Coordinates of C-alpha atoms and ligand atoms in Angstrom, one line a residue:
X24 CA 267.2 86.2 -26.7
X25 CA 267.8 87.5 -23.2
X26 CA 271.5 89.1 -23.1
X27 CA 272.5 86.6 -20.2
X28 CA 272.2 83.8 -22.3
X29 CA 275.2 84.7 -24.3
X30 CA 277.0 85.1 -21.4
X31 CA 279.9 82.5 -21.2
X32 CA 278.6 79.8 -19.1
X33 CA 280.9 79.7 -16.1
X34 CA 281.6 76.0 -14.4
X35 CA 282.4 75.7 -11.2
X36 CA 283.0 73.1 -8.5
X37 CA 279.8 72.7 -6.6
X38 CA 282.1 71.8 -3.8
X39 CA 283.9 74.7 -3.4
X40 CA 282.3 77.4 -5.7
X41 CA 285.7 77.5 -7.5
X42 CA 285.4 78.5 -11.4
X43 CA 286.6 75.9 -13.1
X44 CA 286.2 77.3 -16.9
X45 CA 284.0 79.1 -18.9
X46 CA 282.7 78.1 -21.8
X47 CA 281.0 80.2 -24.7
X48 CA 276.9 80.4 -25.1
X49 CA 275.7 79.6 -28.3
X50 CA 273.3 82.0 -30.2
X51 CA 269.6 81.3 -31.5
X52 CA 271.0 81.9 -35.1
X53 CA 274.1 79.8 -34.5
X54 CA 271.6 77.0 -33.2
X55 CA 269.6 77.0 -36.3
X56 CA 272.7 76.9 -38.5
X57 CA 274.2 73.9 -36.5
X58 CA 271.1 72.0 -37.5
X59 CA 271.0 73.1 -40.8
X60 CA 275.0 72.1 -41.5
X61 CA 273.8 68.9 -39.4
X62 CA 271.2 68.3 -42.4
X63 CA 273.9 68.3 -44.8
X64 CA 275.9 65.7 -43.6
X65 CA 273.1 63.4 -42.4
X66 CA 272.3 63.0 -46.1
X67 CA 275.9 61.5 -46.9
X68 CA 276.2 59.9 -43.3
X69 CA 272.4 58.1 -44.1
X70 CA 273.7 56.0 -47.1
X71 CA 276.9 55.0 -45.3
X72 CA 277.6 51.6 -44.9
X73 CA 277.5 50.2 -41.3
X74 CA 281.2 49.0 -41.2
X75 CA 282.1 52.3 -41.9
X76 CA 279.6 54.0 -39.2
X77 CA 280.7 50.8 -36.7
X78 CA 284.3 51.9 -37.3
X79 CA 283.8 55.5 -36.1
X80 CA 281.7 54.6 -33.0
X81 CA 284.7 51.9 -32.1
X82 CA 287.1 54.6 -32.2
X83 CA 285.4 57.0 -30.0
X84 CA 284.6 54.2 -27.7
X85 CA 288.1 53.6 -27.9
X86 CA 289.2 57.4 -26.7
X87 CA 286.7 57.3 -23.9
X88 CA 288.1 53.8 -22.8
X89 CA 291.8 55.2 -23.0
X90 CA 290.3 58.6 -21.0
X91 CA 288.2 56.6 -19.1
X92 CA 290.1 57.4 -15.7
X93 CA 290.2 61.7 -16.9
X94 CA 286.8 61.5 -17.5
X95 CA 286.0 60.5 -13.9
X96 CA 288.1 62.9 -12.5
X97 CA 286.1 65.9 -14.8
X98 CA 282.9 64.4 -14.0
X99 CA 283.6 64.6 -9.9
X100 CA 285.0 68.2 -10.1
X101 CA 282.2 69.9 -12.6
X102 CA 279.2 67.8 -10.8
X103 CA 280.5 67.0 -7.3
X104 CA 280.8 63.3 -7.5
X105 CA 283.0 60.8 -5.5
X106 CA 286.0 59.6 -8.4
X107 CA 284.8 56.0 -8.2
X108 CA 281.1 56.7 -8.5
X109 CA 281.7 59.0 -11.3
X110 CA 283.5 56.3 -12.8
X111 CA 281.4 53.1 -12.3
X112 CA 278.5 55.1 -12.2
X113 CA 278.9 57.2 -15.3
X114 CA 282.0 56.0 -17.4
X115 CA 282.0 52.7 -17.5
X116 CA 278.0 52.4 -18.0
X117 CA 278.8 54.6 -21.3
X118 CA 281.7 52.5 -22.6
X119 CA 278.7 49.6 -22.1
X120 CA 276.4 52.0 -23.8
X121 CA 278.6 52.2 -27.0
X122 CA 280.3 48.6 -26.9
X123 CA 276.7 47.8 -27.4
X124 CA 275.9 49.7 -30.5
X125 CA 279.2 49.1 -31.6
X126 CA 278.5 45.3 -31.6
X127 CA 275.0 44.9 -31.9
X128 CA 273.5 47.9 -33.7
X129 CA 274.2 46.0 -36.9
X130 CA 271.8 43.6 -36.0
X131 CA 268.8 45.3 -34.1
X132 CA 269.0 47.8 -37.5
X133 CA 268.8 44.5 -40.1
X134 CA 265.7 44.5 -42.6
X135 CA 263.9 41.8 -41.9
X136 CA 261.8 40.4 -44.6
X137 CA 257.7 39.9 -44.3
X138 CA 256.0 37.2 -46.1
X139 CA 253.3 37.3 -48.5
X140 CA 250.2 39.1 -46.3
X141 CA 247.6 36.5 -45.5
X142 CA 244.6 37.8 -47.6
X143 CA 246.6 36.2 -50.5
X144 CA 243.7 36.9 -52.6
X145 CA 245.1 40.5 -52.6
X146 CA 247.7 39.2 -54.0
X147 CA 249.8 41.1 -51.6
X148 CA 253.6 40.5 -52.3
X149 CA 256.7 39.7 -49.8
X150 CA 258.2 43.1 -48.6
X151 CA 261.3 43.7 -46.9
X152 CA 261.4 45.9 -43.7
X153 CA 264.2 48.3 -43.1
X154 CA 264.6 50.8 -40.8
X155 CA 265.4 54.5 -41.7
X156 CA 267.4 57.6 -39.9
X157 CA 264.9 60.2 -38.7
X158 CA 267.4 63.0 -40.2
X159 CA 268.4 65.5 -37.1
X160 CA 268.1 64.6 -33.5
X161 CA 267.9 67.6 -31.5
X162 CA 269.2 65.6 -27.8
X163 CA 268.5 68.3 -25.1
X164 CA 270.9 66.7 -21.4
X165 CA 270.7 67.3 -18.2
X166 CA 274.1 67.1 -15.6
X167 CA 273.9 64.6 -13.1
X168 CA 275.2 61.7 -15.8
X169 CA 276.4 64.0 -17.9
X170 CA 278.7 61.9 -20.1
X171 CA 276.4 58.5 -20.2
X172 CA 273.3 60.3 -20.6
X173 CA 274.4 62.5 -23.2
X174 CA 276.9 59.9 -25.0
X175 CA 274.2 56.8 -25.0
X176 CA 271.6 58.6 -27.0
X177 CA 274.6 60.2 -29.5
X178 CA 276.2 57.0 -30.0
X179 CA 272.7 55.2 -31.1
X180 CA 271.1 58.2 -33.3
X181 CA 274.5 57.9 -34.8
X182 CA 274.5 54.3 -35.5
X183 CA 271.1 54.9 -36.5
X184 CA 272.4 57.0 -39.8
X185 CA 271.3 60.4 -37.8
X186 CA 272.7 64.1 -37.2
X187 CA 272.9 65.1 -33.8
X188 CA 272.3 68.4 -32.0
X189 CA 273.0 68.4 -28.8
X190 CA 272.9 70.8 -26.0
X191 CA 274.9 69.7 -22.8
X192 CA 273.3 71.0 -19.3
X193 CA 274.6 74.6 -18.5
X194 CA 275.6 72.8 -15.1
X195 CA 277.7 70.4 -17.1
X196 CA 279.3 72.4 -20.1
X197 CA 283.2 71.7 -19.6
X198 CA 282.0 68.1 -19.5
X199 CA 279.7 68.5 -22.3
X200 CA 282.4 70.4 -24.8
X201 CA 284.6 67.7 -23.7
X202 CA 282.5 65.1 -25.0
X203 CA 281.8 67.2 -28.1
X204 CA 285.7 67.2 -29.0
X205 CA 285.8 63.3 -28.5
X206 CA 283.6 63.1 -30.8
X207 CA 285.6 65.4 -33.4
X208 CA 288.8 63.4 -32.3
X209 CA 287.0 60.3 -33.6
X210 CA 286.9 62.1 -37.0
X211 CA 283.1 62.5 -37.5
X212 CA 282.6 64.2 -40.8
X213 CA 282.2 67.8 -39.8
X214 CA 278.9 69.4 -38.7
X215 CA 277.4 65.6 -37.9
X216 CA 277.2 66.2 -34.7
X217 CA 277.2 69.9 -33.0
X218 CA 277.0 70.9 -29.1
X219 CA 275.6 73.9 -28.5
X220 CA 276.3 75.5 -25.0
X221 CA 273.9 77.5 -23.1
X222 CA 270.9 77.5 -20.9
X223 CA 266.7 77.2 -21.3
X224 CA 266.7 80.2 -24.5
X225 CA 269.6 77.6 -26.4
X226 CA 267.0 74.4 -25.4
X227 CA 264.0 76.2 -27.0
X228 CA 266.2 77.3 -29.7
X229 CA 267.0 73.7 -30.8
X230 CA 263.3 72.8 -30.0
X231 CA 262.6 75.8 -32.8
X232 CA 265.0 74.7 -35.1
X233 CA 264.5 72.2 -38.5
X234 CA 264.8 69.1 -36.1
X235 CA 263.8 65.9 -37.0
X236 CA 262.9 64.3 -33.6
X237 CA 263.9 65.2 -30.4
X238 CA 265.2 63.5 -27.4
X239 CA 265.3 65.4 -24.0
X240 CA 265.9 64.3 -20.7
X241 CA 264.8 66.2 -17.3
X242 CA 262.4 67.4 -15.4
X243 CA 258.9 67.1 -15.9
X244 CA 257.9 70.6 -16.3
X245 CA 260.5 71.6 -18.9
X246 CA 259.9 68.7 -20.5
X247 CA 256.2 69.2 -21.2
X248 CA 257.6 72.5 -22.8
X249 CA 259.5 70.7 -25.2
X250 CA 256.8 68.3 -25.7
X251 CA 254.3 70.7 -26.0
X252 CA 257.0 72.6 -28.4
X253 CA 257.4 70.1 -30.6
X254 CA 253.7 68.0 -30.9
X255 CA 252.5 71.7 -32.4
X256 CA 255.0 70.9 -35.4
X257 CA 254.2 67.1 -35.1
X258 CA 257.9 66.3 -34.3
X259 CA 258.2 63.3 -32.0
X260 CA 260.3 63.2 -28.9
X261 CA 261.8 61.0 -26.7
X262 CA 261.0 62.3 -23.1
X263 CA 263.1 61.0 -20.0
X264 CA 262.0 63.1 -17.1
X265 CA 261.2 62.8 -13.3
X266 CA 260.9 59.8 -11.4
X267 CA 260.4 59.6 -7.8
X268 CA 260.8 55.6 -6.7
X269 CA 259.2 53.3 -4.7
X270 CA 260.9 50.7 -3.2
X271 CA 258.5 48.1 -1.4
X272 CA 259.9 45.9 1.3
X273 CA 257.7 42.5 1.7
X274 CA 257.7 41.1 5.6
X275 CA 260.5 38.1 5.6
X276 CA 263.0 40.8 4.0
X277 CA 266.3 40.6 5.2
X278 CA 266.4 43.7 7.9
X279 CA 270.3 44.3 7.7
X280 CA 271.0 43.4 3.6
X281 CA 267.8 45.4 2.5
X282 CA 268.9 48.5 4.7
X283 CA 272.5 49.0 3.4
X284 CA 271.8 47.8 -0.5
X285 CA 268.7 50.7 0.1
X286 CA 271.1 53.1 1.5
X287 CA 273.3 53.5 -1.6
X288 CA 270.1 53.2 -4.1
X289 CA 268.7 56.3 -2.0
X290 CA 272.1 57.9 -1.4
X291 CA 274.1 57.6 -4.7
X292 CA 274.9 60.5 -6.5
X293 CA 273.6 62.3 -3.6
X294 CA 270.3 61.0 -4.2
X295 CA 270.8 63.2 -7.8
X296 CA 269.9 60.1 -9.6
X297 CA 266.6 60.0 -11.7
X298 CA 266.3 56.2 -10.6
X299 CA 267.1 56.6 -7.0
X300 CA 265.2 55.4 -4.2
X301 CA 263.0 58.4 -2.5
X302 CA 260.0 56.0 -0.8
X303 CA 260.0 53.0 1.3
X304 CA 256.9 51.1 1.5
X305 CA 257.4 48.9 4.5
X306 CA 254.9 45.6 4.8
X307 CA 254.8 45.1 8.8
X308 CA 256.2 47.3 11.4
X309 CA 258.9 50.0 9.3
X310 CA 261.0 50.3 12.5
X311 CA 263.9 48.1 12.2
X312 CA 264.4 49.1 8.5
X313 CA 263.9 52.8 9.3
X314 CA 266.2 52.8 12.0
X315 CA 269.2 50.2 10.2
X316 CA 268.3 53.1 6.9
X317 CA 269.1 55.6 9.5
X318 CA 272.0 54.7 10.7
X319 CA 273.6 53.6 7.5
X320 CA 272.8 57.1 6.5
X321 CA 274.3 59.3 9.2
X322 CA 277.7 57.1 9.0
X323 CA 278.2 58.3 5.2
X324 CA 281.0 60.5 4.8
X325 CA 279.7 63.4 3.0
X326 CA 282.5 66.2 1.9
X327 CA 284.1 67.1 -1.0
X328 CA 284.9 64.2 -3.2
X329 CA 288.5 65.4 -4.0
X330 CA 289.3 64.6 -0.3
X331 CA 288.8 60.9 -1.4
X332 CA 287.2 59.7 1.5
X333 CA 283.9 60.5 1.1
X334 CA 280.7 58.9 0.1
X335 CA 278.4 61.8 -0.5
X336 CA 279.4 64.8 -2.8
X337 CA 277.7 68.5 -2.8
X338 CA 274.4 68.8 -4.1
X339 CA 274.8 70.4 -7.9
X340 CA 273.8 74.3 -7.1
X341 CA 272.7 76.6 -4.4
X342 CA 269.3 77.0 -5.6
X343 CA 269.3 72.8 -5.9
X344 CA 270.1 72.7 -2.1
X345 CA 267.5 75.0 -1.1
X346 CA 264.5 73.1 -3.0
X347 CA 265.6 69.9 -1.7
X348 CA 265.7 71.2 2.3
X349 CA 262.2 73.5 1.2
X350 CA 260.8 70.1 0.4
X351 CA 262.3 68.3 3.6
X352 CA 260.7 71.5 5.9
X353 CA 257.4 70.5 3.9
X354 CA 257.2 67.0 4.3
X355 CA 257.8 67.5 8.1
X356 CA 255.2 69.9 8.1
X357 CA 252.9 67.5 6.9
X358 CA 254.0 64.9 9.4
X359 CA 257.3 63.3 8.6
X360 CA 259.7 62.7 11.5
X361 CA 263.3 63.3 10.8
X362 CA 265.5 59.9 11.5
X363 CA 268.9 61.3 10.1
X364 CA 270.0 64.5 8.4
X365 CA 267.4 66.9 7.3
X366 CA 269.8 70.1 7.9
X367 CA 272.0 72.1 6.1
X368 CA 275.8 72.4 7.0
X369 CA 277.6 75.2 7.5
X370 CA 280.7 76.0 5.4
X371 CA 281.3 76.1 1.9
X372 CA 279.9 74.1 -0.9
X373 CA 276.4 72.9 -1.6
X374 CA 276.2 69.8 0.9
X375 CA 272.8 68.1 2.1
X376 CA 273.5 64.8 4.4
X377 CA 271.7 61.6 4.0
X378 CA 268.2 62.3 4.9
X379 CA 266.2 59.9 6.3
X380 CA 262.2 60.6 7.4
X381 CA 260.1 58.2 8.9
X382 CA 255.8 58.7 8.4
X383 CA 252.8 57.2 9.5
X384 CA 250.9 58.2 5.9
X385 CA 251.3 59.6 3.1
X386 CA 251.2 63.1 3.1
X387 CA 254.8 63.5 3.5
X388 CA 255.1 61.7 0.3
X389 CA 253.0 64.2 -1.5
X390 CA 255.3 67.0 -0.2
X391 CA 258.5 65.6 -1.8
X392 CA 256.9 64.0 -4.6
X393 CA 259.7 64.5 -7.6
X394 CA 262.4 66.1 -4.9
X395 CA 265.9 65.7 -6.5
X396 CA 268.5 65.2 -3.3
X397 CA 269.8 63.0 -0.6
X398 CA 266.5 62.1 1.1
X399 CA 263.9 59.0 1.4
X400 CA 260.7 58.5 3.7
X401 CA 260.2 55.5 5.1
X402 CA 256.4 54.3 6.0
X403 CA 254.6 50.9 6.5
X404 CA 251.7 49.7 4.6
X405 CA 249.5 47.5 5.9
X406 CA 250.0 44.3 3.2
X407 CA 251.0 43.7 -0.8
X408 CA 247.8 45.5 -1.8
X409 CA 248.3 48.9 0.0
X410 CA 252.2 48.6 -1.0
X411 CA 251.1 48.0 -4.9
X412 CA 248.5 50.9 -4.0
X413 CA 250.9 53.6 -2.6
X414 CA 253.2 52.9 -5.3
X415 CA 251.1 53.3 -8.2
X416 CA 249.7 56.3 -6.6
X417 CA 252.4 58.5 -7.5
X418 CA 252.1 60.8 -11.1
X419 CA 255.7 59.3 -11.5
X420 CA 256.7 55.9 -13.2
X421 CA 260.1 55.5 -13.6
X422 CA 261.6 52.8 -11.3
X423 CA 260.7 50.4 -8.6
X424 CA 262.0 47.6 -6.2
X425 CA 261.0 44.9 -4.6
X426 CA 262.5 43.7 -1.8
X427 CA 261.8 40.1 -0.2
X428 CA 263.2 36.2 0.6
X429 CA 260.3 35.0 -1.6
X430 CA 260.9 35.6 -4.9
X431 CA 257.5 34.6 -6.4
X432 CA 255.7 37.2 -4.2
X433 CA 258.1 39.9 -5.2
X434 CA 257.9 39.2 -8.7
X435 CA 254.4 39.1 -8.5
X436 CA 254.6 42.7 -6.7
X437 CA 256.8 44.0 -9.1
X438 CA 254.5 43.0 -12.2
X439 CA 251.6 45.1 -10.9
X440 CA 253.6 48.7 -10.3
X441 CA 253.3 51.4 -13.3
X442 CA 256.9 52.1 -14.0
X443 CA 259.1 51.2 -16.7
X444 CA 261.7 49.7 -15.2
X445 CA 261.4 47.1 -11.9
X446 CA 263.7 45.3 -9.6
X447 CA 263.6 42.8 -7.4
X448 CA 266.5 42.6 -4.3
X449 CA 268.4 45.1 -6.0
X450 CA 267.9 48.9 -7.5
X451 CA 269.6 51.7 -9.4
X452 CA 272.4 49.1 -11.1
X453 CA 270.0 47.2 -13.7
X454 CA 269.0 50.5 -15.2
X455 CA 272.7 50.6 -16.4
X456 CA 272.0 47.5 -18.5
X457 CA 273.1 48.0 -22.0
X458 CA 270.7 46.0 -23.7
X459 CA 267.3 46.6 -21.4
X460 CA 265.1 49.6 -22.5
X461 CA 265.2 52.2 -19.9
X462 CA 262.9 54.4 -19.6
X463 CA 259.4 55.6 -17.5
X464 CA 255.7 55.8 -17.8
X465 CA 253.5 58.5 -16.6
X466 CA 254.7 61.2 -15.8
X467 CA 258.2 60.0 -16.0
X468 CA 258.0 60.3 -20.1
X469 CA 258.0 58.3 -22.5
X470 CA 260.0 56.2 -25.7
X471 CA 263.1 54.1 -24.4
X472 CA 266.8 54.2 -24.5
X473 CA 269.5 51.8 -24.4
X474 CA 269.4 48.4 -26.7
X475 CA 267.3 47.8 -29.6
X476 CA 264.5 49.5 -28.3
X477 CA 266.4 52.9 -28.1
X478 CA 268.2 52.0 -31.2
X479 CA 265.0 52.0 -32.8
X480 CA 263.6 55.3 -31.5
X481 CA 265.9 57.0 -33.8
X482 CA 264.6 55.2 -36.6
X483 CA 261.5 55.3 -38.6
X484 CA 260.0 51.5 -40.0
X485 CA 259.7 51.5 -43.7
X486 CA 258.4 48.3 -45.9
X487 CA 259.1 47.9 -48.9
X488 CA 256.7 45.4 -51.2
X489 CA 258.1 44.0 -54.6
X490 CA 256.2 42.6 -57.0
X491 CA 258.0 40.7 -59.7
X492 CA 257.1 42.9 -63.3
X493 CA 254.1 41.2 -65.2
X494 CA 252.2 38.5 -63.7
X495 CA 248.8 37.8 -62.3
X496 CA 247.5 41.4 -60.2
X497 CA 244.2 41.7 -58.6
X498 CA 242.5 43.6 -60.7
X499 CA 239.7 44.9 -58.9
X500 CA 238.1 47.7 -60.9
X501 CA 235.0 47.0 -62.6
X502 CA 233.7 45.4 -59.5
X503 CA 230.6 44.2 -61.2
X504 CA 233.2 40.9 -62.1
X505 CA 233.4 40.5 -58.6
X506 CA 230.3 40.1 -56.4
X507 CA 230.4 40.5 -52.7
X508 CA 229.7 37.1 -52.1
X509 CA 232.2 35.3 -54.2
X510 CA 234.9 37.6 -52.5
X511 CA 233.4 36.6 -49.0
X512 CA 233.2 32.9 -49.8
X513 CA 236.6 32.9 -51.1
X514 CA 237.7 34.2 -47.9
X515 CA 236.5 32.5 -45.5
X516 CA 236.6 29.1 -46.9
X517 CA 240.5 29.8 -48.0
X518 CA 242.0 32.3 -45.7
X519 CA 240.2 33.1 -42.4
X520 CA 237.9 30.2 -41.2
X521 CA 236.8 31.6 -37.8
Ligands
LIG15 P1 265.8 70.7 -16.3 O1 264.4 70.3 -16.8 O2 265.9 71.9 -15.5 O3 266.8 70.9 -17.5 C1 267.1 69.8 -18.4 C2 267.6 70.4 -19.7 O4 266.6 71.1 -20.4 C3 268.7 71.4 -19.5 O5 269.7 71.2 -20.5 C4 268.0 72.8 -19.7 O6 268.9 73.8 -20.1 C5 267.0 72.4 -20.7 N1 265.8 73.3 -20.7 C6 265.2 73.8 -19.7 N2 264.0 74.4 -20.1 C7 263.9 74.2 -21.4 C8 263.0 74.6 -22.4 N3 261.9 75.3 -22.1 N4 263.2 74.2 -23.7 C9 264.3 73.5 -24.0 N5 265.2 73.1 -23.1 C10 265.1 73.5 -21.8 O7 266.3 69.5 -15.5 P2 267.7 69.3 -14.7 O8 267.7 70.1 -13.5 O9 268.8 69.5 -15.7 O10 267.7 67.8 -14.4 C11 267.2 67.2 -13.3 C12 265.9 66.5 -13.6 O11 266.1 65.5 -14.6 C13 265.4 65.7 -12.4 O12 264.0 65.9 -12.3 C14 265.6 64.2 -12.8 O13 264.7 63.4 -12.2 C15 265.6 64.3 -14.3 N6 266.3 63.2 -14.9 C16 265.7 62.2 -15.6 C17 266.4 61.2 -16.1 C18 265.8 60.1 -16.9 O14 266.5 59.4 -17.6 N7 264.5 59.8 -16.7 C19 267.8 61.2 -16.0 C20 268.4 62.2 -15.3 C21 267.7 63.2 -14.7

């Protein structure tokens, strides 16, 4: 391992540079024992009863509810974040998150029995299918949710009967050994669940470890390491990486309503939001919506979010801010017109205003694809088609929205784009939904969170078929007592007549 890696990680405020704590790296060998003490408990915590695994997920949800207003305030300081976006955007979606499991998991986990198969002349029995814990989730986060993206995934490989191994982002590690002690304070049975701090040498270390599955979510490239990582051991994964959204605006839109509900989906969390809109696709002449985007955009506040009156916090890192204006130099290059912000502030912290870029095609587009940061491009298409086109043209697949007065044609829109999740006349807030599986296609990754479907990921099927002792079986063996055409005339004429 390279010696910086066991250098304490040091948070500071991306808005002022201030240190705000340090917390330890963990070593390789420390990783691998995490995972092997994590073994050890999984094998009690597997057979325990769900009342008793519900009643330790209700009191951790019940410390993050009581916290709920600390937690903001350690959110907006470590990852730049206005208090009340930190809070509805990333507190109360994870108190959702575990009231969810906490309520339902018992339900979405409950064996459901299968009937006798339908080639009864088999004789197969009624089975009863249950679903198992995986054994040791290895969950690799990233920082711009840092509590509900980290927290969601915990709370359901827990309910699930799982270990967990987790490593918080080294952008986010106050907030990830804060969440690490919540779940201590909730009295886990020890080594259950482990964070361990550090940057991409403590990610690969978990990767190597004696993990069961793993669940990482960030960018594309480093995810296709893990994935890569983990396929040569056949160990599945959960990937939730890139996306870089579409948002298609259908002619009778609403100019005004469509404009500002686009310019918080493009502009929250400083446009540091996986789901956030980065493209507009605009049916008819792009003008008025490009210019209403615009100036919606240049009246955000953007400062740090201490102050209380601002909209827009820093960007998370120097080196963040300096890929996301390379990217907006690029996509002018290539075209792009600048309609608000595209410039770097002067003063301290990482700031980036609301960037807005108009185009005539798509090459712009091609130069941000994937950017992470404050900026959307806005270009018209010349009907449904080409918008459907553009859209699905990306490598990404993670969210889209449609925007129009007719519903029909919007829905009908929305069921033709590749991504996982789609909205229509609204987007960003549904992905929050506790029960709806969120998650991407393409090159946005793959397997689901949230609800029964992520529920599940942590879970492996397993049918069980019982056969009373004794009785009638189908003895098959020697076949000469039973010729090929008794066993097809059988068939069809009492089981499958075509
Ligand atoms: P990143 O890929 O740089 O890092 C993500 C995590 O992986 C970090 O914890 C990092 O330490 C670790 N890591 C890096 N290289 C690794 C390796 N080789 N092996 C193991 N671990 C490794 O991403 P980031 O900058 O933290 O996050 C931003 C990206 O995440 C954006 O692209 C964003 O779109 C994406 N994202 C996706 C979702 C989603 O749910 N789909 C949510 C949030 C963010």
């Amino acid at each position: 391992m390279a010696a910086v890696d066991l250098e304490p990680l040091i948070a500071t405020n991306p808005a002022t540079g201030a240190e705000l704590g340090r917390v330890a790296a963990t070593p390789p060998a420390q990783v691998r024992e995490a995972v092997a003490r994590a073994r050890d408990a999984q094998a009690a915590w597997g057979r325990t009863p769900w009342a008793e695994r519900q009643a330790l997920l209700r009191r951790w949800w019940r410390l993050l509810s009581r916290d709920a207003d600390a937690w903001a305030g350690a959110i907006r300081d470590e990852i730049g974040k206005p208090h009340v976006e930190a809070l509805s955007g990333d507190v109360l979606p994870t108190l959702d998150a575990l009231r969810w499991v906490v309520r339902h998991g018992a339900k979405a986990l409950a064996p459901r029995r299968m009937g006798p198969g339908h080639q009864r002349w088999l004789l197969i029995p009624a089975g009863r299918m249950g679903y198992r814990p995986v054994g040791v989730v290895g969950i690799i986060g990233t920082w711009n949710y840092p509590l509900f993206l980290n927290a969601a995934p915990i709370a359901q490989a827990l309910a699930a009967g799982n270990a967990v191994v987790w490593k918080p982002s080294e952008l986010a590690p106050l907030v990830g050994q804060r969440l690490q002690e919540g779940l201590e304070e909730a009295g886990l049975p020890p080594g259950l669940v482990a964070a361990v701090q550090g940057g991409a040498e403590v990610g690969r270390a978990l990767v190597g470890a004696d993990i069961d599955k793993g669940f990482f979510t960030g960018g594309v490239e480093n995810g296709r390491r893990v994935l890569a990582a983990l396929a040569g051991r056949g160990i599945p994964a959960v990937a939730e990486l890139s996306g870089f959204d579409p948002a298609i605006v259908l002619p009778n839109a609403p100019v005004e309503s469509t404009a500002r509900a686009l310019t918080w989906a493009s502009f929250v969390g400083a446009g540091q939001t996986c789901v956030s809109v980065k493209r507009v696709l605009v049916v008819g002449d792009p003008r008025p919506l490009a210019d209403a985007l615009a100036k919606h955009a240049r009246e955000l506040r953007v400062g740090d979010p201490a102050r209380g009156d601002v909209d827009l916090g820093p960007l998370i890192s120097g080196g963040a801010r300096e890929r996301v204006h390379a990217r907006v130099l690029s996509a002018v290059e290539a075209g792009a017109a600048v309609a608000a912000g595209g410039e770097i502030p002067d003063g301290p912290g990482w700031f980036y205003p609301a960037t807005v870029l108009t185009a005539s095609d798509a090459a712009p587009e091609t130069a941000l694809a994937g950017i992470f940061g404050p900026v959307v491009v806005v270009r018209d298409v010349p009907d449904a088609e080409a918008a459907v086109a553009a859209a699905n043209a990306s490598p990404f697949g993670l969210a889209a929205s449609v925007w129009s007065r007719d519903l029909r044609a919007a829905r009908s829109v929305a069921s033709r784009i590749e991504a996982g999740m789609v909205t229509v006349n609204e987007a960003v807030t549904p992905t929050m939904h506790a029960t709806a599986p969120f998650g991407g296609t393409k090159a946005s990754g793959f397997g689901r969170t949230h609800g029964s479907h992520g529920l599940h990921e942590f879970t492996y099927p397993q049918v069980i078929f019982t056969r009373r002792p004794g009785g009638v079986r189908p003895q098959l063996f020697p076949y000469d007592r039973l010729p090929v055409a008794k066993v097809l005339h059988l068939y069809r004429r009492l089981f499958h007549n075509p």
